[in-house]
Coordinates of C-alpha atoms in Angstrom, one line a residue:
Chain O
M1 CA 10.2 -21.9 -13.4
A2 CA 9.8 -23.3 -9.6
D3 CA 13.2 -24.6 -9.8
A4 CA 14.9 -21.1 -10.6
V5 CA 12.7 -19.0 -8.0
F6 CA 13.5 -22.1 -5.1
L7 CA 17.2 -21.4 -6.1
A8 CA 16.9 -17.3 -5.9
L9 CA 14.7 -17.7 -2.7
A10 CA 17.8 -20.0 -1.2
V11 CA 20.3 -17.5 -2.3
I12 CA 18.5 -14.6 -1.1
T13 CA 17.3 -16.4 2.4
I14 CA 20.7 -18.4 3.2
G15 CA 22.7 -14.9 2.1
S16 CA 21.1 -12.5 4.1
A17 CA 21.2 -15.0 7.0
I18 CA 24.8 -14.8 6.7
A19 CA 24.6 -11.1 6.1
A20 CA 22.6 -10.7 9.4
L21 CA 25.2 -12.5 11.3
E22 CA 28.3 -10.9 9.5
M23 CA 27.2 -7.2 9.1
R24 CA 29.2 -4.5 11.4
S25 CA 26.3 -2.3 11.5
L26 CA 23.7 -3.8 13.5
I27 CA 20.8 -1.8 11.5
Y28 CA 21.9 -3.3 8.7
G29 CA 22.2 -6.6 9.9
S30 CA 18.3 -6.5 11.4
I31 CA 17.4 -5.3 7.9
A32 CA 19.0 -8.5 6.5
L33 CA 17.3 -10.6 9.1
M34 CA 14.0 -8.8 7.2
G35 CA 15.3 -10.5 4.3
T36 CA 15.9 -13.6 5.8
L37 CA 12.2 -14.1 7.2
G38 CA 10.8 -12.7 3.9
G39 CA 12.5 -15.5 2.0
V40 CA 10.8 -18.3 4.2
A41 CA 7.9 -16.4 3.5
G42 CA 8.8 -17.1 -0.3
F43 CA 9.1 -20.5 0.5
F44 CA 5.9 -20.6 1.9
F45 CA 4.1 -19.3 -1.3
L46 CA 6.2 -21.6 -3.5
L47 CA 4.7 -24.7 -1.0
D48 CA 1.1 -23.8 -1.8
A49 CA 0.4 -22.0 1.7
P50 CA -0.2 -18.8 1.1
F51 CA -2.1 -18.4 4.3
V52 CA 1.4 -19.1 6.5
A53 CA 2.8 -16.6 3.9
L54 CA 1.2 -13.7 4.6
F55 CA 0.7 -14.2 8.7
Q56 CA 5.1 -15.1 8.3
I57 CA 5.1 -11.8 6.6
A58 CA 2.6 -9.7 9.4
V59 CA 4.0 -11.3 12.2
Y60 CA 7.9 -11.7 11.5
V61 CA 8.6 -9.0 9.4
G62 CA 5.6 -6.9 10.5
S63 CA 6.5 -6.9 13.9
I64 CA 9.3 -9.4 15.0
A65 CA 11.4 -7.4 13.0
V66 CA 10.0 -3.9 14.0
L67 CA 10.9 -5.0 17.7
I68 CA 14.4 -5.8 17.0
L69 CA 14.7 -2.3 14.8
F70 CA 14.0 -0.7 17.9
T71 CA 15.6 -2.4 20.4
V72 CA 18.6 -1.8 18.4
M73 CA 18.0 2.0 17.7
L74 CA 17.8 2.6 21.7
V75 CA 20.4 0.7 22.7
K76 CA 24.3 1.5 22.7
R77 CA 26.0 -0.7 20.8
E78 CA 29.1 -0.7 23.1
L79 CA 27.3 -1.7 26.0
I80 CA 26.2 -5.1 24.4
F81 CA 28.6 -6.0 22.2
K82 CA 32.0 -6.7 22.6
K83 CA 34.3 -7.9 20.1
I84 CA 35.1 -11.3 21.0
E85 CA 36.6 -12.7 17.6
D86 CA 39.5 -15.4 16.7
K87 CA 40.3 -17.7 13.9
R88 CA 39.5 -20.4 16.0
R89 CA 35.9 -19.6 16.9
K90 CA 35.3 -19.0 13.8
F91 CA 36.3 -22.2 12.1
A92 CA 34.4 -24.2 15.3
G93 CA 31.3 -22.1 14.5
I94 CA 31.5 -23.4 10.5
G95 CA 32.4 -27.1 11.5
L96 CA 29.6 -27.2 14.0
M97 CA 27.1 -25.9 11.3
L98 CA 28.4 -28.6 8.7
I99 CA 28.1 -31.5 11.5
I100 CA 24.4 -29.8 12.0
M101 CA 23.8 -29.4 8.2
V102 CA 24.8 -33.0 7.4
S103 CA 23.1 -34.7 10.1
L104 CA 19.9 -32.9 9.3
G105 CA 20.2 -33.6 6.0
A106 CA 20.8 -37.3 6.5
V107 CA 17.9 -37.1 8.7
F108 CA 15.4 -35.6 5.9
L109 CA 17.1 -37.8 3.1
D110 CA 16.5 -40.9 5.1
S111 CA 12.5 -39.5 6.1
G112 CA 11.1 -40.6 2.7
I113 CA 11.1 -37.6 1.6
K114 CA 11.8 -38.6 -1.9
T115 CA 8.7 -40.7 -2.4
I116 CA 6.3 -37.8 -2.0
T117 CA 4.3 -36.9 -4.9
T118 CA 4.5 -33.2 -5.4
D119 CA 1.6 -32.9 -7.7
E120 CA -1.3 -33.2 -5.6
P121 CA -3.6 -30.4 -4.9
A122 CA -2.8 -27.7 -1.9
P123 CA -4.5 -28.0 1.5
N124 CA -7.0 -25.5 1.9
F125 CA -7.0 -23.3 5.2
R126 CA -10.7 -23.8 5.5
D127 CA -10.4 -27.4 6.1
I128 CA -7.6 -27.0 8.6
G129 CA -9.8 -24.2 10.3
I130 CA -12.6 -26.9 10.3
D131 CA -10.1 -29.7 11.9
F132 CA -9.2 -26.9 14.3
V133 CA -12.9 -26.7 15.6
T134 CA -13.8 -30.2 15.3
Y135 CA -10.5 -32.6 16.3
Y136 CA -8.4 -30.6 17.8
W137 CA -10.6 -28.2 20.0
P138 CA -8.9 -28.7 23.3
A139 CA -5.8 -27.3 21.5
L140 CA -7.7 -24.5 20.0
I141 CA -9.1 -23.5 23.6
L142 CA -6.0 -24.1 25.2
M143 CA -4.0 -21.5 22.6
G144 CA -6.6 -19.0 22.8
L145 CA -6.8 -19.2 26.6
L146 CA -3.0 -18.6 26.7
L147 CA -3.2 -15.6 24.1
A148 CA -5.9 -14.2 26.0
G149 CA -3.8 -14.6 29.5
S150 CA -0.9 -13.0 27.5
V151 CA -2.9 -10.0 26.0
T152 CA -4.6 -9.5 29.5
G153 CA -1.1 -9.7 31.1
A154 CA 0.4 -7.0 28.5
L155 CA -2.5 -4.9 29.0
V156 CA -1.9 -5.2 32.7
L157 CA 1.7 -4.5 32.6
A158 CA 1.3 -1.7 30.2
K159 CA -1.1 0.2 33.0
R160 CA 1.3 2.0 35.1
E161 CA 0.7 2.6 38.4
D162 CA 2.9 5.3 39.4
V163 CA 0.8 7.8 37.6
E164 CA -1.4 9.9 40.0
N165 CA -4.9 9.6 39.2
D166 CA -5.4 13.2 38.2
Q167 CA -2.6 12.7 35.4
R168 CA -4.2 9.7 33.9
A169 CA -5.1 10.1 30.8
S170 CA -8.7 10.0 30.4
Chain K
M1 CA 13.7 46.1 -19.9
S2 CA 14.4 44.1 -16.7
V3 CA 18.4 44.2 -16.1
I4 CA 18.6 40.8 -14.2
A5 CA 16.8 39.1 -16.6
P6 CA 17.0 40.9 -20.2
K7 CA 15.9 37.8 -22.3
F8 CA 12.6 37.4 -20.3
K9 CA 10.4 38.6 -23.4
L10 CA 7.5 37.3 -25.3
S11 CA 9.9 37.0 -28.6
E12 CA 12.7 35.2 -26.9
F13 CA 10.3 32.5 -25.5
I14 CA 8.9 31.6 -29.1
K15 CA 12.3 32.0 -30.5
S16 CA 13.3 29.2 -27.8
L17 CA 10.1 27.1 -28.9
L18 CA 11.1 27.5 -32.6
D19 CA 14.5 26.4 -31.6
N20 CA 13.6 23.4 -29.7
I21 CA 11.3 22.3 -32.4
F22 CA 13.9 22.8 -35.2
W23 CA 16.3 20.7 -33.4
I24 CA 13.9 18.0 -32.5
M25 CA 12.9 17.8 -35.8
L26 CA 16.4 17.4 -37.0
I27 CA 17.4 14.9 -34.5
V28 CA 14.5 12.9 -35.9
V29 CA 15.7 13.1 -39.1
L30 CA 18.9 12.2 -39.0
V31 CA 18.8 9.8 -36.3
G32 CA 15.3 8.7 -35.3
L33 CA 14.0 7.7 -38.7
P34 CA 17.0 5.6 -39.9
A35 CA 17.4 4.0 -36.5
I36 CA 13.7 3.0 -37.1
M37 CA 14.7 1.5 -40.7
M38 CA 17.7 -0.7 -39.4
I39 CA 15.3 -2.0 -36.9
L40 CA 12.7 -2.8 -39.2
F41 CA 15.2 -4.3 -41.4
V42 CA 16.2 -7.0 -38.8
I43 CA 12.5 -7.4 -37.6
E44 CA 10.6 -9.6 -39.9
M45 CA 6.9 -7.7 -40.0
P46 CA 3.7 -9.6 -40.1
V47 CA 1.6 -9.6 -43.3
I48 CA -2.1 -8.7 -42.3
D49 CA -5.0 -8.7 -44.9
G50 CA -2.3 -9.0 -47.3
E51 CA -0.5 -6.0 -46.6
L52 CA 3.0 -5.9 -45.3
L53 CA 2.7 -4.1 -41.7
T54 CA 5.1 -0.8 -42.1
P55 CA 5.3 1.7 -39.4
F56 CA 3.3 3.9 -42.0
L57 CA 0.1 1.3 -42.3
A58 CA 0.5 1.5 -38.9
F59 CA 0.1 5.0 -38.3
T60 CA -2.9 5.2 -41.0
W61 CA -4.8 2.5 -38.9
M62 CA -4.4 4.4 -35.6
A63 CA -6.8 7.1 -37.3
D64 CA -9.2 4.3 -37.9
P65 CA -11.7 3.7 -34.7
T66 CA -12.9 0.3 -36.6
R67 CA -9.4 -0.7 -36.2
I68 CA -8.1 1.1 -33.2
L69 CA -11.1 0.3 -30.7
P70 CA -10.9 -3.6 -30.4
V71 CA -7.0 -2.7 -29.8
V72 CA -7.7 -0.4 -26.9
H73 CA -10.2 -2.7 -25.4
A74 CA -8.3 -5.9 -25.4
F75 CA -5.3 -3.5 -23.7
M76 CA -7.6 -2.9 -21.1
A77 CA -8.3 -6.2 -20.3
T78 CA -4.3 -6.5 -19.9
D79 CA -2.7 -6.8 -16.2
I80 CA -0.4 -3.7 -17.7
F81 CA -3.5 -1.6 -17.9
K82 CA -5.1 -2.4 -14.5
V83 CA -1.7 -1.8 -12.7
I84 CA -0.8 1.6 -14.3
A85 CA -4.6 3.0 -15.1
F86 CA -7.5 2.0 -13.9
P87 CA -8.2 0.1 -10.6
G88 CA -4.4 0.8 -10.0
F89 CA -1.5 3.4 -9.5
G90 CA -3.1 6.0 -12.1
F91 CA -6.6 5.7 -10.6
A92 CA -5.4 6.2 -7.1
A93 CA -2.9 9.1 -8.0
L94 CA -5.9 10.8 -9.6
L95 CA -7.9 10.3 -6.2
A96 CA -5.3 11.1 -4.4
A97 CA -4.8 14.4 -6.1
G98 CA -8.0 15.5 -5.8
T99 CA -7.8 14.5 -2.3
I100 CA -5.1 17.2 -1.7
F101 CA -6.8 19.9 -3.5
V102 CA -10.2 19.4 -2.0
E103 CA -8.3 19.4 1.9
R104 CA -6.5 22.2 1.6
K105 CA -9.3 24.4 0.3
M106 CA -12.0 22.8 2.6
L107 CA -9.5 23.3 5.4
A108 CA -9.0 26.9 4.4
K109 CA -12.7 27.5 4.3
L110 CA -13.3 25.8 7.7
Q111 CA -10.5 28.3 9.0
L112 CA -12.3 31.2 7.0
R113 CA -9.0 31.7 4.9
V114 CA -9.3 31.4 1.1
G115 CA -6.8 28.8 0.2
P116 CA -5.1 28.6 -3.0
F117 CA -6.1 30.9 -5.1
Y118 CA -4.3 32.5 -7.9
C119 CA -2.9 29.4 -9.8
G120 CA -5.3 28.7 -12.8
K121 CA -8.0 30.7 -13.1
F122 CA -10.7 29.0 -11.2
E123 CA -9.8 28.9 -7.2
G124 CA -6.1 28.1 -7.8
I125 CA -7.3 24.3 -9.4
L126 CA -3.4 24.4 -11.0
Q127 CA -2.1 24.7 -7.3
L128 CA -1.1 21.1 -7.1
M129 CA 0.4 20.9 -10.6
G130 CA 2.7 23.9 -9.6
D131 CA 3.9 22.6 -6.4
G132 CA 4.7 19.6 -7.8
L133 CA 6.6 21.2 -10.1
K134 CA 8.5 23.1 -7.9
L135 CA 9.0 19.9 -5.7
I136 CA 10.4 18.3 -8.8
S137 CA 12.7 21.0 -9.6
K138 CA 14.0 21.5 -6.0
E139 CA 17.4 20.2 -5.1
I140 CA 17.7 17.2 -3.0
I141 CA 19.5 17.8 -0.1
I142 CA 21.1 15.2 2.2
P143 CA 22.2 15.5 5.5
A144 CA 26.2 15.0 5.8
K145 CA 26.0 12.4 8.4
A146 CA 23.1 10.2 6.6
D147 CA 23.0 7.0 6.4
K148 CA 22.9 7.1 2.4
P149 CA 21.2 4.0 0.9
I150 CA 18.4 3.8 3.5
F151 CA 17.6 7.5 3.3
W152 CA 17.5 7.1 -0.4
A153 CA 15.4 4.0 -0.7
A154 CA 12.8 4.9 2.4
P155 CA 10.8 7.4 -0.1
V156 CA 10.4 4.9 -2.9
L157 CA 9.7 2.3 -0.6
F158 CA 6.9 4.3 1.0
V159 CA 5.5 4.9 -2.4
A160 CA 5.7 0.8 -3.5
A161 CA 4.3 -0.4 -0.4
A162 CA 1.3 2.4 -0.5
A163 CA 0.8 0.9 -4.1
S164 CA 0.7 -2.4 -3.0
F165 CA -1.8 -1.7 -1.0
V166 CA -4.1 -0.1 -3.4
A167 CA -3.5 -3.1 -5.7
F168 CA -5.8 -5.4 -3.4
I169 CA -8.7 -2.5 -3.3
P170 CA -11.4 -3.7 -5.8
V171 CA -13.3 -0.8 -7.6
A172 CA -15.6 -2.7 -9.8
P173 CA -16.9 -6.5 -9.9
G174 CA -13.8 -7.8 -11.4
W175 CA -11.7 -4.6 -11.8
V176 CA -9.1 -5.5 -9.4
V177 CA -5.4 -5.4 -9.7
A178 CA -4.6 -8.4 -7.3
D179 CA -7.7 -10.7 -6.9
V180 CA -6.1 -13.1 -4.4
E181 CA -7.9 -15.1 -2.3
L182 CA -6.4 -14.1 1.4
G183 CA -6.9 -10.4 0.4
L184 CA -7.2 -9.1 3.3
L185 CA -4.4 -11.3 5.0
G186 CA -2.0 -9.5 2.1
V187 CA -3.6 -5.8 3.6
F188 CA -2.3 -6.8 6.8
A189 CA 1.2 -7.8 5.3
V190 CA 1.4 -4.4 3.6
I191 CA 0.4 -2.3 6.6
G192 CA 2.7 -3.9 8.6
F193 CA 5.4 -2.7 6.5
F194 CA 5.0 1.4 6.7
P195 CA 6.2 1.1 10.4
I196 CA 9.7 -0.3 9.2
I197 CA 9.7 2.2 6.3
T198 CA 9.1 5.1 8.9
I199 CA 11.8 4.2 11.5
L200 CA 14.5 3.2 8.9
S201 CA 13.7 7.1 7.1
A202 CA 13.7 8.4 10.5
W203 CA 16.6 6.8 12.1
S204 CA 18.9 7.3 8.5
A205 CA 18.4 10.9 8.6
N206 CA 20.6 11.1 11.7
S207 CA 18.7 13.8 13.0
K208 CA 16.9 14.4 16.2
F209 CA 13.6 15.9 14.9
P210 CA 13.2 12.9 12.8
F211 CA 14.1 10.1 15.1
I212 CA 11.4 11.6 17.6
G213 CA 9.0 11.3 14.8
G214 CA 9.6 8.0 13.9
I215 CA 9.9 6.4 17.4
R216 CA 6.4 8.1 17.3
A217 CA 5.2 6.6 14.4
L218 CA 6.5 3.4 15.5
F219 CA 4.5 3.4 18.7
Q220 CA 1.2 4.5 17.3
M221 CA 1.4 2.5 14.1
V222 CA 2.3 -0.7 16.0
S223 CA 0.0 -0.3 18.9
F224 CA -2.6 0.4 16.4
E225 CA -2.2 -2.6 14.4
I226 CA -3.7 -4.5 16.6
P227 CA -7.0 -3.3 16.9
L228 CA -6.9 -2.6 13.7
I229 CA -7.0 -6.2 12.7
L230 CA -9.5 -7.4 15.5
S231 CA -12.1 -4.7 14.2
L232 CA -12.4 -6.5 10.9
L233 CA -12.5 -9.9 12.1
G234 CA -16.4 -9.7 12.4
V235 CA -16.9 -9.0 8.6
V236 CA -14.5 -11.9 7.9
M237 CA -16.6 -14.3 10.4
L238 CA -20.0 -13.2 8.9
T239 CA -19.0 -13.0 5.3
G240 CA -16.9 -16.5 5.5
S241 CA -14.3 -14.9 2.9
L242 CA -11.0 -13.1 3.5
N243 CA -11.5 -12.1 -0.6
L244 CA -11.9 -8.5 -0.6
S245 CA -14.1 -9.1 -3.9
E246 CA -16.2 -11.5 -2.4
I247 CA -17.0 -9.5 0.7
A248 CA -17.9 -6.3 -1.3
A249 CA -19.9 -9.0 -3.4
S250 CA -21.8 -10.0 -0.1
Q251 CA -23.3 -6.8 0.5
S252 CA -25.3 -6.5 -2.3
V253 CA -28.7 -6.6 0.5
F254 CA -27.4 -4.1 3.3
P255 CA -23.8 -3.1 4.0
W256 CA -22.2 -4.4 7.2
I257 CA -22.1 -1.1 8.8
V258 CA -26.0 -1.9 9.7
F259 CA -25.1 -4.6 11.7
L260 CA -21.3 -4.0 12.8
P261 CA -21.1 0.1 13.8
V262 CA -19.2 -1.0 16.6
G263 CA -16.5 -2.4 14.0
A264 CA -16.8 0.1 11.7
I265 CA -16.3 3.2 14.2
V266 CA -12.8 1.1 15.6
F267 CA -12.0 0.7 12.3
F268 CA -12.4 4.5 11.4
I269 CA -10.5 5.4 14.3
T270 CA -7.4 3.3 13.6
M271 CA -7.4 4.5 10.2
L272 CA -6.9 7.7 11.3
A273 CA -4.5 6.7 13.5
E274 CA -2.5 4.5 10.7
L275 CA -2.7 7.3 8.4
E276 CA -0.9 10.1 11.1
R277 CA -4.2 12.4 10.1
I278 CA -5.5 14.9 13.2
P279 CA -5.9 14.3 16.2
F280 CA -3.3 11.4 15.8
D281 CA -0.6 13.5 13.8
L282 CA 2.0 13.1 16.5
P283 CA 4.8 11.8 14.2
E284 CA 4.8 14.9 12.3
A285 CA 3.5 17.3 14.7
E286 CA 4.9 20.4 13.0
S287 CA 4.2 22.9 16.0
E288 CA 6.3 20.6 18.6
I289 CA 8.8 18.6 16.1
V290 CA 9.0 20.6 13.1
A291 CA 7.8 18.2 11.0
G292 CA 8.9 14.6 12.5
W293 CA 10.0 12.2 10.1
L294 CA 9.7 14.2 7.1
T295 CA 12.0 16.9 8.3
E296 CA 15.1 16.1 6.3
L297 CA 13.3 14.9 3.1
S298 CA 13.7 17.9 0.4
G299 CA 12.3 17.9 -3.0
M300 CA 10.8 15.2 -4.7
M301 CA 11.7 12.7 -2.0
Y302 CA 9.3 14.6 0.3
G303 CA 7.3 14.5 -3.1
L304 CA 7.0 10.5 -3.0
V305 CA 6.1 10.7 0.7
Q306 CA 3.5 12.7 0.2
L307 CA 2.3 10.9 -3.0
G308 CA 2.7 7.6 -0.7
T309 CA 0.3 9.0 2.3
Y310 CA -2.3 10.4 0.1
L311 CA -2.3 6.7 -1.9
K312 CA -2.3 5.2 1.7
L313 CA -5.4 7.4 2.6
Y314 CA -7.5 6.4 -0.7
A315 CA -6.8 2.4 0.0
F316 CA -7.8 3.2 3.5
A317 CA -10.5 4.6 2.4
G318 CA -11.6 2.3 0.0
L319 CA -10.8 -0.5 2.3
F320 CA -13.6 0.9 4.4
V321 CA -15.8 1.1 1.6
V322 CA -15.5 -2.4 0.3
L323 CA -15.7 -3.7 4.1
F324 CA -18.5 -1.8 5.4
L325 CA -20.4 0.3 3.0
G326 CA -20.8 -2.3 0.5
G327 CA -18.1 -1.7 -1.9
W328 CA -19.4 -1.4 -5.4
N329 CA -22.9 -2.3 -5.0
G330 CA -25.6 0.6 -5.2
P331 CA -28.7 1.5 -7.4
M332 CA -28.2 1.2 -11.4
V333 CA -27.9 5.0 -12.5
V334 CA -26.1 4.3 -15.3
P335 CA -27.7 4.3 -18.6
P336 CA -27.4 1.4 -20.8
F337 CA -25.3 1.9 -24.0
P338 CA -26.9 2.9 -27.0
A339 CA -27.6 0.0 -29.1
E340 CA -27.3 2.1 -32.4
L341 CA -23.7 2.2 -32.2
L342 CA -23.0 -1.5 -31.9
T343 CA -24.8 -2.2 -35.4
G344 CA -23.8 1.0 -36.9
V345 CA -25.7 4.4 -37.5
E346 CA -27.1 5.7 -40.8
M347 CA -27.0 9.3 -41.3
G348 CA -28.8 10.3 -44.3
P349 CA -26.1 8.8 -47.0
V350 CA -23.6 7.9 -44.8
T351 CA -23.6 4.7 -42.9
I352 CA -21.1 5.0 -39.5
G353 CA -19.9 2.2 -37.9
P354 CA -20.4 -0.8 -36.8
F355 CA -17.4 -0.3 -34.4
P356 CA -16.4 -3.6 -33.1
G357 CA -15.3 -3.7 -29.4
L358 CA -17.1 -0.5 -28.7
P359 CA -18.8 -0.8 -25.0
L360 CA -15.5 -0.4 -23.6
F361 CA -16.5 -0.4 -20.3
D362 CA -19.7 -2.4 -19.4
Q363 CA -22.7 -0.7 -17.4
A364 CA -22.0 -3.0 -14.4
M365 CA -18.9 -1.7 -14.5
L366 CA -19.4 2.1 -14.9
N367 CA -22.2 1.7 -12.2
G368 CA -19.9 0.1 -10.1
T369 CA -17.1 2.4 -10.2
F370 CA -19.4 5.5 -9.7
W371 CA -20.9 4.1 -6.3
F372 CA -17.5 3.2 -5.4
V373 CA -15.9 6.7 -6.1
L374 CA -19.1 8.5 -4.4
K375 CA -18.5 6.2 -1.0
T376 CA -14.8 6.4 -1.0
A377 CA -15.0 10.4 -1.6
G378 CA -17.8 10.6 1.5
V379 CA -15.2 8.6 3.6
I380 CA -12.0 10.7 2.6
F381 CA -14.1 13.8 3.6
F382 CA -14.8 12.5 7.0
I383 CA -11.2 11.4 7.2
L384 CA -10.0 15.3 6.4
L385 CA -12.2 16.8 8.4
P386 CA -11.0 16.1 11.5
R387 CA -8.2 18.2 10.7
G388 CA -10.2 21.4 10.9
V389 CA -11.7 20.4 13.8
F390 CA -9.6 18.8 16.5
P391 CA -6.6 19.6 18.1
R392 CA -3.7 17.0 18.5
I393 CA -3.9 14.5 21.8
R394 CA -1.0 13.7 23.6
V395 CA 0.8 10.6 23.1
D396 CA 0.0 8.8 26.6
M397 CA -3.9 9.4 25.8
L398 CA -3.2 8.0 22.4
L399 CA -1.6 4.6 23.3
N400 CA -4.0 4.6 26.6
L401 CA -7.2 4.6 23.6
G402 CA -5.3 2.1 21.5
W403 CA -4.6 -0.2 24.1
S404 CA -7.4 -0.4 26.7
K405 CA -10.3 1.2 24.9
L406 CA -10.1 0.3 21.4
I407 CA -9.1 -3.4 21.7
G408 CA -12.2 -3.9 24.1
L409 CA -14.4 -2.3 21.7
A410 CA -13.0 -4.5 18.7
F411 CA -14.0 -7.6 21.2
V412 CA -17.4 -6.2 21.8
N413 CA -17.7 -6.2 17.7
I414 CA -16.3 -9.6 17.3
F415 CA -18.9 -11.1 19.9
I416 CA -21.5 -9.0 18.3
A417 CA -20.7 -10.5 15.0
L418 CA -20.6 -14.3 16.9
G419 CA -24.0 -13.7 18.0
L420 CA -25.6 -12.7 14.8
L421 CA -23.9 -15.4 13.5
Y422 CA -25.2 -18.4 15.9
A423 CA -28.5 -16.6 16.6
G424 CA -29.4 -17.5 12.8
V425 CA -30.1 -13.7 11.9
L426 CA -27.2 -13.7 9.1
G427 CA -24.8 -16.4 7.6
P428 CA -26.3 -19.3 6.5
G429 CA -29.9 -20.0 7.1
G430 CA -30.4 -16.4 8.0
L431 CA -30.5 -13.3 5.8
Q432 CA -27.6 -14.2 3.7

């Protein structure tokens, strides 16, 4: 069962990733990209990490994909897209991909992934949270400050200065 | 007699009915029964109580309550029943239909009109059915330059996303379609799909009004998702759980709106914005951009989007009830099931029963459903009310509200929750 699901997810993820690269229509390409990101979320579900999977869906499919769609819709395609395509580039790309895949695969196989027992209980996300506030608290606080800074920056950027005071929404 | 439709007579109608019945019977006798017999020839039928189970025997048993009630009882415990009928799609669609009717009627009363009046004998109560029949029978027109696959898929996807949102809402103890550990996160993930479907539908129509509406919907939904998520964090902190059933069960003493009124208000406002209700109905502002992103949808595609919208409205109201108003908790008002029916009733010479599997719904479930529906109806009323009261606001006011006011208030709510937690008022060692 799990193997069949894994194979199906792998086909969906890789197939839609190839489609996202090869589609002529940018909108369909970004929809295929959503398929890829959703497939990755499916892998997280298979790995007993629903917390990560749901965040993957909420953030990547829900927000990043919307951002890409929005950008694609508002930009004229001819301006960003010049057709540079020949056989040599294609073969070079495929060769590069094969080299990267083989070397990554060698690293994975060498890393002792075969000796991992797979029937251990899934890590609880509560334990991860407890670790975050006890052992890893400096990292958590750093992340919090970073995110707070970026949110404040976004709010400041969003506030337009060129609007007259009486035109400002109140 | 009318010249245009000379056959528009009662006798012709009765004749057509009889014709239909005749042909149906003929087809059943000539095709249906032989087909059943041929299928029975292949299937090995079970033997129950020493009798071979044939379709005729099965039909006989269906009239016997002592036989059929346990089957119904067992069916109601299955997932199929939960998905289709009770806490899932059927229940939500029923409430959504009620919402549409109440909205039209209430809006009419607020504006000193009558509203739906003629369809059905009493106060236009069958208007919704008439509208549904009209939408089904209308032609679906697709714009010539539309992107057809996306245009066809978008309404279906919209209803699917709304239905999967409904699946997370617990109605009574144990009565929820998807009782997942991370229910609230699932809700956030599902809410994230609505802007995608909206903008794809708007873009694929290849027309200017839907596109403007879709861009507005995208602005509005994406920017209001942030205060929506932040305003619910307080409840999660106090409950210590993301499971919606546990959150509802944790409010048996008092609802969270008592301690987190700020979060409830922020969530209510963002809810109005996510639902595109007035005063935030910029995506379908019918006085500016025809019907916004719904302009090019026709026939049942429009009907599907409307169904999805009202399912979403029910789901948001249910989420508000579960998170802030205590879900199914409430004083017990449902009387206990009469015990005589379980043991059998003697009526003179005749003894009726006992009926195995008879309490189809136990007392707690009926009571929970009653309180949940009552609270949800109240929340839906407050969602509908602004439509008769407020005008539409401008898009810059909307974004200003979402980004600078609601996010700040949501953070205030989080600090209130943290203060209550660390002061020991709530949480472990406190009231709960």
